[in-house]
Amino acid sequence: MLSIVAFMAISFAHAQQIALSWSAEYSVNAASHSLVCGSNRQILKLSLIPEFGKEAWSKPIITGYDQQLKEASRELMQPPASGFKPGELLNMKGNLYFFTSSYEKNSKSTTFYCQPLDILSLKHKGNNISLTTLIADKESEKPSLKQILSDDSTKVLFTDSRSQNKSGMENCYLGVYNEKMEKLWSKTIDMQGKNKVVLLDQKVTNDGKVFLLIKHFEDGTDKEQTTKNGKKVPAYVIKLLLYDKDGAVPKEFVLNTGDEFIHSLAFAKQHNNELTLFGLQQQKTEGNISGYFIVQINTSNSKSTITRGGFSDHLLGQLEKDEQGNDGKKGGGLARYFKFVKMETRGNGDRDFLLEFTLNTIGANGFSMGNSASARTITTYTDIYHGNIIDIQIKADGTSFITRIPKLQNVADLAHVSSFKTLVYQDKLLVFYNDNEDNLKQDIGNKPKKTGLGIAGRKLLGAVDASLVMAVIDAQGNLSRKVIIDKKQSKFVSAVNSSLKLDGDKIAFYAFNGRREMMGLLEVK
């Protein structure tokens, strides 16, 4: 067990030194946490504490920690009125906001609110701001409001989470606000034409414009493919739509993505008028992922270039052993559950495009209080699998390395201990994740053993069997791995997926064992 306040320095050949510091242990029974930056380099943690017997309100508490991980401030957020649900915490250029929502049965509407907070005292600062109201026919289908920040954090886009739907868009709400939470513009875009539209991704620019990346289908079809000259080809085109405050009609860019079927396409980076998009492609509409492509588009002159790449037989052979892909000559590729997560840029200019195997399934639990069928209660839960990480490293001269980090994490309900977090250290990429220590002892080409992370990182009996691992990918694509928090040292599990990247080479995170928690700070030196 780590001491109440512990510090560890761990040396590596590739990354010099990792320093870990910890707060005092404390007791909490939160359903979930999130972290944001505060003022004076503070770390703010929003904890949602379940309140049984109450209408809908989980008790939200915001706690501020200084750089020594000592508690500096704490504030309980009170609901504005009965029936409100707590949301997220957001810091925009030193302006702190707490979000809530309220559902009204008679009008079948959900209204979303934003409460400004004093970033030092964490107390309410000014009036609660009504952002927008969205309609749902059923309470079970009520929307959530998705937040997308601009690259410089001076603008935020609010959009209906239901817009991103593979069955096709109907209406799309766009609301753009500045860092003072002043509305710059909002629109509800009607997508219910004769042509089906599927939203792929959204982005708000530093000057408050909004890009929508869509699949636009041919007249009268909702099928992914059509036949032309005896060949099966996509029944859609990929379009980039640019909306602003004044234009009634968006500026439209048509991307020539060829005859490959588009598995996914997302915004990776924006620099001035240059957009970088990263996509995955398939040879069949429901097939494996056969390759990737990178689109560079200049939104001023509409010029674009597409660079394509594939996966080696060696990689696909490893993924087949992992049951996360197929090496067959027909239909071989990454499993279709791989998703693009993020892009990183190294100190030497190398770009890393990171993919992760992600599969969510719905399970059912049941328990009885008596012998009758009516006494049996059925609840559902989300079973989450985060598998291998695939890093596609593109060097300045166009050459590439593709590196597989083998893992198979399994967690129920909440994924804050699953997935991974990255840091760039000079010309290297550092990847942090929880893993079964046995996976580091076996040959890297072997199928990874499952790392069971319990129910949101907790188990009813005993502790979760996982260690915090750092993987290092160097400038030539070589991979090394090392345990940095051993389960034998500490039974605390790190919430990697909810960690917060700070200035410099630091990551703040929280870790827990049952109802005991600690705040942690990881620094690469």
XYZ file of C-alpha atoms in Angstrom:
525
model
C 0.000 0.000 0.000
C 1.243 3.480 -0.821
C 1.710 5.843 2.091
C -0.758 8.662 2.692
C 1.373 11.092 0.704
C 3.771 9.209 -1.538
C 6.299 10.142 -4.203
C 7.944 7.726 -6.590
C 10.565 8.314 -9.253
C 10.871 5.580 -11.869
C 13.614 5.638 -14.495
C 13.279 4.375 -18.053
C 15.789 4.220 -20.847
C 13.317 5.784 -23.270
C 11.496 8.376 -21.141
C 14.089 9.332 -18.530
C 11.965 9.515 -15.387
C 8.371 9.248 -14.217
C 7.462 11.046 -10.981
C 4.252 10.094 -9.171
C 2.808 12.019 -6.231
C -0.374 11.301 -4.293
C -2.857 13.065 -2.077
C -4.090 11.778 1.260
C -6.647 8.969 1.078
C -10.257 9.944 1.543
C -13.609 8.183 1.560
C -16.191 8.849 -1.135
C -19.017 6.959 -2.833
C -19.279 8.834 -6.105
C -20.927 7.385 -9.197
C -18.552 9.317 -11.448
C -15.939 12.063 -11.513
C -14.556 14.508 -14.046
C -11.507 16.791 -13.871
C -10.895 20.307 -15.230
C -8.191 22.915 -14.721
C -8.839 25.619 -12.123
C -7.042 28.861 -11.360
C -3.472 29.123 -10.049
C -2.731 25.616 -11.416
C -5.447 24.048 -9.284
C -7.146 20.809 -10.307
C -10.945 20.783 -9.971
C -12.827 17.515 -9.530
C -16.587 17.206 -10.025
C -17.998 14.210 -8.105
C -21.582 12.983 -8.536
C -22.802 11.320 -5.322
C -25.997 9.244 -5.733
C -28.894 10.449 -3.598
C -31.279 7.529 -3.166
C -34.916 8.376 -2.653
C -34.586 11.785 -4.276
C -36.281 12.677 -7.582
C -33.420 12.877 -10.028
C -30.566 14.773 -8.423
C -27.181 13.180 -7.821
C -25.344 15.359 -5.305
C -22.570 17.205 -7.210
C -19.529 18.308 -5.219
C -16.650 20.311 -6.717
C -13.298 19.959 -4.948
C -10.201 22.008 -5.730
C -6.685 20.607 -5.236
C -3.433 22.561 -5.310
C -0.210 21.330 -6.958
C 0.690 19.465 -3.754
C -2.668 17.675 -4.090
C -3.979 19.200 -0.865
C -7.647 20.139 -0.777
C -7.919 23.910 -1.301
C -11.664 24.404 -1.807
C -14.932 22.479 -1.817
C -18.482 23.412 -2.780
C -21.781 21.529 -2.971
C -23.839 22.447 -6.059
C -27.498 22.884 -5.168
C -30.190 22.105 -7.796
C -31.843 25.245 -9.211
C -35.254 23.610 -8.692
C -36.908 20.229 -8.290
C -36.348 17.721 -11.133
C -32.976 19.031 -12.320
C -30.143 16.697 -13.300
C -26.457 17.606 -12.972
C -24.200 17.664 -16.009
C -20.574 18.560 -16.674
C -18.019 21.122 -15.539
C -16.281 23.314 -18.138
C -13.439 25.847 -17.960
C -13.199 28.266 -20.876
C -10.231 30.633 -20.551
C -10.690 30.989 -16.782
C -14.493 31.069 -16.935
C -15.989 28.143 -14.996
C -19.435 26.695 -15.783
C -21.619 23.947 -14.317
C -24.326 22.440 -16.552
C -27.740 21.083 -15.599
C -30.899 19.955 -17.424
C -34.589 19.595 -16.656
C -37.273 17.484 -18.366
C -40.871 18.759 -18.617
C -43.401 15.955 -19.136
C -46.283 18.032 -20.470
C -44.287 19.591 -23.295
C -41.981 16.540 -23.645
C -39.052 18.931 -23.646
C -35.611 19.048 -22.045
C -34.122 22.446 -21.212
C -30.384 22.800 -20.737
C -28.850 25.332 -18.355
C -25.418 26.703 -17.518
C -24.482 28.165 -14.132
C -21.397 30.450 -14.046
C -19.155 29.785 -11.036
C -16.410 31.790 -9.368
C -13.277 29.832 -10.267
C -11.669 30.572 -6.864
C -14.543 30.120 -4.402
C -16.553 27.739 -6.669
C -19.736 29.582 -5.633
C -22.474 30.731 -8.021
C -21.551 33.828 -10.006
C -24.489 35.482 -11.728
C -27.719 33.986 -13.020
C -28.363 30.508 -14.362
C -28.292 30.703 -18.187
C -30.879 28.876 -20.309
C -29.051 27.484 -23.355
C -31.713 25.701 -25.408
C -34.774 23.447 -25.250
C -35.005 20.198 -27.227
C -38.076 18.008 -27.754
C -38.374 14.232 -27.319
C -41.549 12.167 -27.733
C -40.584 9.890 -24.842
C -38.684 10.616 -21.644
C -36.524 7.542 -22.362
C -35.449 9.211 -25.643
C -34.702 12.626 -24.210
C -31.555 14.201 -25.647
C -28.300 15.249 -24.076
C -26.404 18.345 -25.122
C -23.001 17.591 -26.608
C -20.181 20.127 -26.052
C -17.399 20.665 -28.592
C -14.653 23.193 -27.801
C -12.694 25.162 -30.392
C -8.951 24.550 -30.525
C -8.220 27.776 -28.599
C -11.074 27.174 -26.078
C -12.724 30.540 -26.850
C -15.818 29.028 -28.523
C -18.079 26.123 -27.653
C -20.552 24.350 -29.899
C -23.656 22.842 -28.311
C -25.404 20.247 -30.421
C -28.083 17.589 -29.965
C -26.418 14.247 -29.217
C -29.111 12.503 -31.294
C -27.779 14.140 -34.479
C -24.982 11.574 -34.710
C -27.193 8.672 -35.760
C -26.436 6.010 -38.384
C -30.119 5.774 -39.281
C -29.901 9.305 -40.648
C -30.223 12.898 -39.475
C -33.553 14.687 -39.218
C -32.869 17.989 -37.474
C -29.536 19.254 -36.224
C -29.332 21.961 -33.546
C -26.177 24.111 -33.569
C -25.546 26.705 -30.865
C -22.241 28.621 -30.732
C -21.191 30.549 -27.600
C -18.066 32.454 -26.580
C -16.036 32.031 -23.384
C -18.372 34.431 -21.549
C -21.243 32.072 -22.458
C -22.771 34.721 -24.713
C -24.665 33.262 -27.650
C -23.025 34.161 -30.972
C -25.584 32.316 -33.107
C -27.793 29.250 -33.223
C -29.643 27.346 -35.933
C -31.761 24.239 -36.248
C -30.924 22.669 -39.601
C -33.607 20.624 -41.309
C -32.035 17.492 -42.801
C -35.353 15.760 -43.599
C -35.081 15.976 -47.375
C -35.555 13.145 -49.860
C -31.853 12.278 -49.486
C -30.700 10.486 -46.360
C -27.897 12.247 -44.460
C -25.612 10.633 -41.870
C -23.475 12.837 -39.639
C -19.846 11.691 -39.322
C -18.314 14.486 -37.223
C -18.629 18.125 -36.133
C -16.175 20.917 -35.365
C -16.325 24.555 -34.254
C -13.557 26.912 -35.398
C -11.756 29.571 -33.371
C -13.785 32.267 -35.162
C -17.139 30.618 -34.375
C -17.944 28.787 -37.616
C -19.150 25.170 -37.649
C -18.118 22.299 -39.912
C -20.352 19.262 -40.406
C -18.879 16.166 -42.052
C -21.641 14.048 -43.628
C -22.519 11.123 -45.856
C -25.034 12.413 -48.432
C -26.960 9.547 -50.046
C -28.343 9.280 -53.557
C -31.961 10.127 -54.260
C -34.438 7.793 -52.620
C -31.999 5.261 -51.134
C -30.930 4.481 -47.618
C -28.580 1.689 -48.684
C -24.819 2.034 -48.307
C -24.062 0.649 -51.754
C -25.270 0.774 -55.327
C -24.111 -0.894 -58.553
C -22.489 1.062 -61.380
C -21.003 -0.591 -64.463
C -21.325 -3.951 -62.745
C -19.343 -2.835 -59.695
C -20.605 -2.232 -56.148
C -19.743 1.308 -55.103
C -20.846 3.694 -52.330
C -24.369 5.086 -52.716
C -23.272 8.350 -51.107
C -20.777 11.158 -51.392
C -18.792 12.682 -48.529
C -19.461 16.376 -47.993
C -18.010 19.018 -45.724
C -20.545 21.719 -44.828
C -19.467 25.067 -43.368
C -22.070 27.065 -41.403
C -21.677 30.560 -39.992
C -23.829 33.205 -38.325
C -25.059 34.926 -41.463
C -25.323 32.426 -44.297
C -28.680 30.756 -44.866
C -27.031 28.080 -47.002
C -23.748 26.404 -45.965
C -20.599 26.487 -48.024
C -20.207 22.973 -49.419
C -17.102 20.929 -50.188
C -17.402 17.548 -51.924
C -14.584 15.131 -51.058
C -13.551 12.616 -53.690
C -12.983 9.538 -51.530
C -13.089 7.052 -54.431
C -14.919 3.718 -54.607
C -13.961 2.455 -51.153
C -16.712 2.331 -48.535
C -16.240 4.801 -45.677
C -16.201 3.184 -42.249
C -15.617 6.507 -40.465
C -14.171 9.965 -41.063
C -13.309 12.548 -38.407
C -11.617 15.891 -37.853
C -8.039 15.389 -36.661
C -6.583 18.913 -36.708
C -7.123 22.453 -37.963
C -4.408 25.014 -38.686
C -5.723 28.300 -40.073
C -7.630 27.300 -43.246
C -6.078 23.839 -43.462
C -8.103 20.887 -42.169
C -6.742 17.405 -41.535
C -9.291 14.587 -41.640
C -8.597 10.968 -40.753
C -10.706 8.144 -42.181
C -11.016 4.367 -42.194
C -12.236 2.483 -45.264
C -13.779 -0.901 -46.073
C -14.013 -3.054 -49.180
C -17.503 -4.157 -48.094
C -20.145 -2.147 -46.277
C -20.156 -4.404 -43.206
C -16.651 -5.773 -43.662
C -13.385 -5.333 -41.829
C -11.356 -2.130 -42.064
C -9.071 -2.574 -45.057
C -7.099 0.662 -44.848
C -6.910 4.284 -43.772
C -6.764 7.645 -45.525
C -5.775 11.185 -44.568
C -7.445 14.181 -46.206
C -5.831 17.628 -46.302
C -8.284 20.311 -47.409
C -7.829 24.042 -47.804
C -11.190 25.664 -47.072
C -10.152 28.916 -48.795
C -9.518 27.481 -52.262
C -11.295 24.079 -51.864
C -8.160 22.176 -52.884
C -7.710 18.786 -51.226
C -5.326 15.843 -51.259
C -5.865 12.277 -50.058
C -3.106 9.962 -48.813
C -3.994 6.282 -48.368
C -2.366 3.480 -46.443
C -2.953 -0.180 -45.625
C -2.088 -2.759 -42.983
C 0.637 -5.378 -43.296
C -0.051 -9.103 -43.380
C 2.033 -9.423 -40.219
C -0.173 -6.970 -38.313
C -3.391 -8.595 -39.569
C -2.042 -12.005 -38.561
C -1.472 -10.736 -35.035
C -4.945 -9.190 -34.904
C -6.519 -12.454 -36.034
C -4.831 -14.222 -33.106
C -6.149 -11.458 -30.855
C -9.671 -11.952 -32.318
C -9.638 -8.262 -33.233
C -9.181 -8.610 -36.989
C -8.827 -10.972 -39.934
C -5.842 -11.816 -42.146
C -7.897 -13.410 -44.914
C -7.085 -12.491 -48.519
C -10.755 -11.652 -49.042
C -12.148 -9.248 -46.489
C -9.010 -9.091 -44.357
C -8.467 -6.093 -42.100
C -8.965 -4.595 -38.678
C -12.238 -5.511 -36.958
C -14.917 -2.927 -37.680
C -15.017 -2.069 -33.950
C -11.785 -0.090 -34.244
C -12.328 3.661 -33.911
C -10.166 6.716 -34.467
C -9.486 8.287 -31.061
C -7.086 11.187 -31.541
C -4.088 12.673 -33.321
C -0.851 13.724 -31.615
C 2.091 15.684 -33.027
C 5.577 14.907 -31.710
C 8.417 17.341 -31.131
C 10.115 16.228 -34.365
C 6.926 16.832 -36.420
C 5.828 13.173 -36.632
C 2.051 12.728 -36.539
C 0.392 9.854 -34.668
C -3.140 8.736 -35.537
C -4.399 6.454 -32.754
C -7.099 3.796 -33.143
C -8.651 1.593 -30.449
C -10.862 -1.496 -30.528
C -14.099 -0.452 -28.765
C -17.122 -2.714 -28.319
C -20.139 -1.990 -26.110
C -22.788 -4.613 -25.407
C -25.913 -4.511 -23.249
C -26.251 -7.118 -20.498
C -29.070 -7.842 -18.059
C -28.999 -8.473 -14.327
C -31.905 -9.768 -12.287
C -32.600 -10.183 -8.603
C -35.669 -11.403 -6.665
C -37.306 -10.380 -3.431
C -39.784 -13.228 -3.109
C -40.908 -16.120 -5.278
C -43.379 -14.405 -7.584
C -42.459 -13.257 -11.099
C -43.571 -9.731 -10.234
C -40.966 -9.616 -7.469
C -38.143 -10.096 -9.968
C -36.358 -6.909 -11.028
C -34.388 -6.732 -14.268
C -31.729 -4.091 -14.779
C -29.433 -3.596 -17.737
C -25.822 -2.547 -17.837
C -23.261 -1.686 -20.504
C -20.416 -4.165 -20.911
C -17.450 -2.254 -22.383
C -14.425 -3.779 -24.117
C -11.373 -1.676 -24.986
C -8.913 -3.761 -26.996
C -5.701 -3.150 -28.915
C -4.346 0.296 -29.665
C -3.060 0.791 -33.229
C -0.705 3.742 -33.680
C -0.192 4.982 -37.256
C 2.929 7.162 -37.165
C 3.442 9.382 -40.223
C 6.874 10.981 -40.516
C 7.653 14.290 -42.215
C 9.010 12.529 -45.326
C 5.798 10.510 -45.718
C 7.150 7.192 -44.448
C 5.089 5.458 -41.784
C 5.254 2.956 -38.931
C 2.262 1.065 -37.577
C 2.553 -0.187 -34.000
C 0.188 -2.517 -32.135
C -0.182 -2.200 -28.348
C -1.920 -5.420 -27.268
C -4.568 -5.230 -24.543
C -8.126 -6.324 -23.764
C -9.839 -4.345 -21.001
C -13.344 -5.198 -19.813
C -15.406 -2.970 -17.528
C -19.115 -2.583 -16.777
C -21.144 0.646 -16.812
C -18.454 3.359 -16.648
C -15.232 3.418 -18.677
C -13.162 5.887 -16.625
C -10.606 3.182 -15.701
C -10.491 1.744 -19.220
C -9.046 2.952 -22.573
C -5.846 5.082 -22.534
C -4.237 8.515 -22.271
C -1.240 9.862 -24.232
C 1.600 12.299 -23.679
C 4.161 13.480 -26.219
C 7.720 13.469 -24.859
C 10.169 14.991 -27.364
C 10.193 12.552 -30.334
C 8.366 9.768 -28.460
C 4.741 8.939 -27.772
C 3.855 7.757 -24.255
C 0.651 5.752 -23.773
C -0.802 5.090 -20.294
C -3.392 2.386 -19.586
C -4.432 -0.278 -17.054
C -3.378 -3.824 -17.916
C -3.046 -7.325 -16.558
C 0.606 -7.587 -15.528
C 0.812 -11.059 -17.122
C 0.498 -9.399 -20.534
C 3.864 -7.692 -20.027
C 5.525 -10.973 -19.078
C 4.434 -12.883 -22.181
C 5.700 -12.394 -25.740
C 4.258 -9.214 -27.266
C 2.966 -11.205 -30.259
C 0.692 -13.341 -28.048
C -3.016 -12.759 -27.612
C -3.533 -10.401 -24.641
C -5.217 -11.779 -21.551
C -8.402 -10.018 -20.466
C -7.993 -7.324 -17.826
C -11.156 -7.390 -15.727
C -11.861 -3.909 -14.348
C -15.048 -4.793 -12.484
C -18.034 -2.471 -12.283
C -16.643 0.957 -13.153
C -13.319 -0.119 -11.629
C -14.753 -1.671 -8.465
C -15.425 -5.261 -7.413
C -17.920 -6.545 -4.865
C -15.213 -8.764 -3.373
C -11.512 -7.957 -3.418
C -9.635 -5.470 -5.581
C -9.371 -5.084 -9.337
C -6.434 -7.033 -10.782
C -4.779 -4.313 -12.872
C -1.550 -2.301 -12.915
C -0.924 1.103 -14.498
C 1.336 0.621 -17.523
C 3.284 3.041 -19.710
C 4.037 2.094 -23.315
C 6.681 4.064 -25.227
C 6.711 4.268 -29.038
C 9.980 5.765 -30.266
C 10.718 7.653 -33.491
C 11.222 4.364 -35.419
C 7.985 2.785 -34.218
C 9.646 0.520 -31.642
C 7.520 -0.366 -28.616
C 8.548 -0.856 -24.987
C 6.248 -1.288 -21.945
C 6.721 -0.901 -18.211
C 4.541 -1.127 -15.080
C 4.589 2.205 -13.217
C 2.007 1.425 -10.500
C 2.173 -2.222 -9.496
C -0.982 -3.829 -8.106
C 1.277 -5.336 -5.401
C 2.292 -1.824 -4.308
C -1.223 -0.462 -4.336
C -4.751 -1.801 -4.766
C -5.838 1.595 -6.072
C -6.945 1.604 -9.723
C -6.138 4.683 -11.809
C -8.972 6.359 -13.725
C -6.905 6.776 -16.879
C -9.809 7.636 -19.200
C -10.899 10.563 -17.004
C -7.397 11.925 -16.432
C -6.513 15.526 -17.216
C -3.502 16.647 -19.271
C -1.842 19.652 -17.606
C 0.784 22.143 -18.774
C 4.116 20.531 -19.496
C 4.508 16.783 -19.266
C 1.962 16.197 -16.498
C -1.262 14.209 -16.081
C -3.654 14.573 -13.127
C -5.906 11.648 -12.275
C -7.801 10.028 -9.438
C -7.493 6.427 -8.261
C -9.695 4.334 -6.012
C -10.047 1.062 -4.151
C -13.648 0.399 -3.153
C -14.809 3.575 -1.410
C -11.296 4.872 -0.754
C -9.848 7.374 -3.217
C -6.724 9.436 -3.854
C -5.725 12.153 -6.295
C -2.551 11.510 -8.280
C -0.121 13.565 -10.346
C 2.150 11.962 -12.948
C 5.054 13.919 -14.440
C 7.569 12.934 -17.112
C 10.999 14.459 -16.482
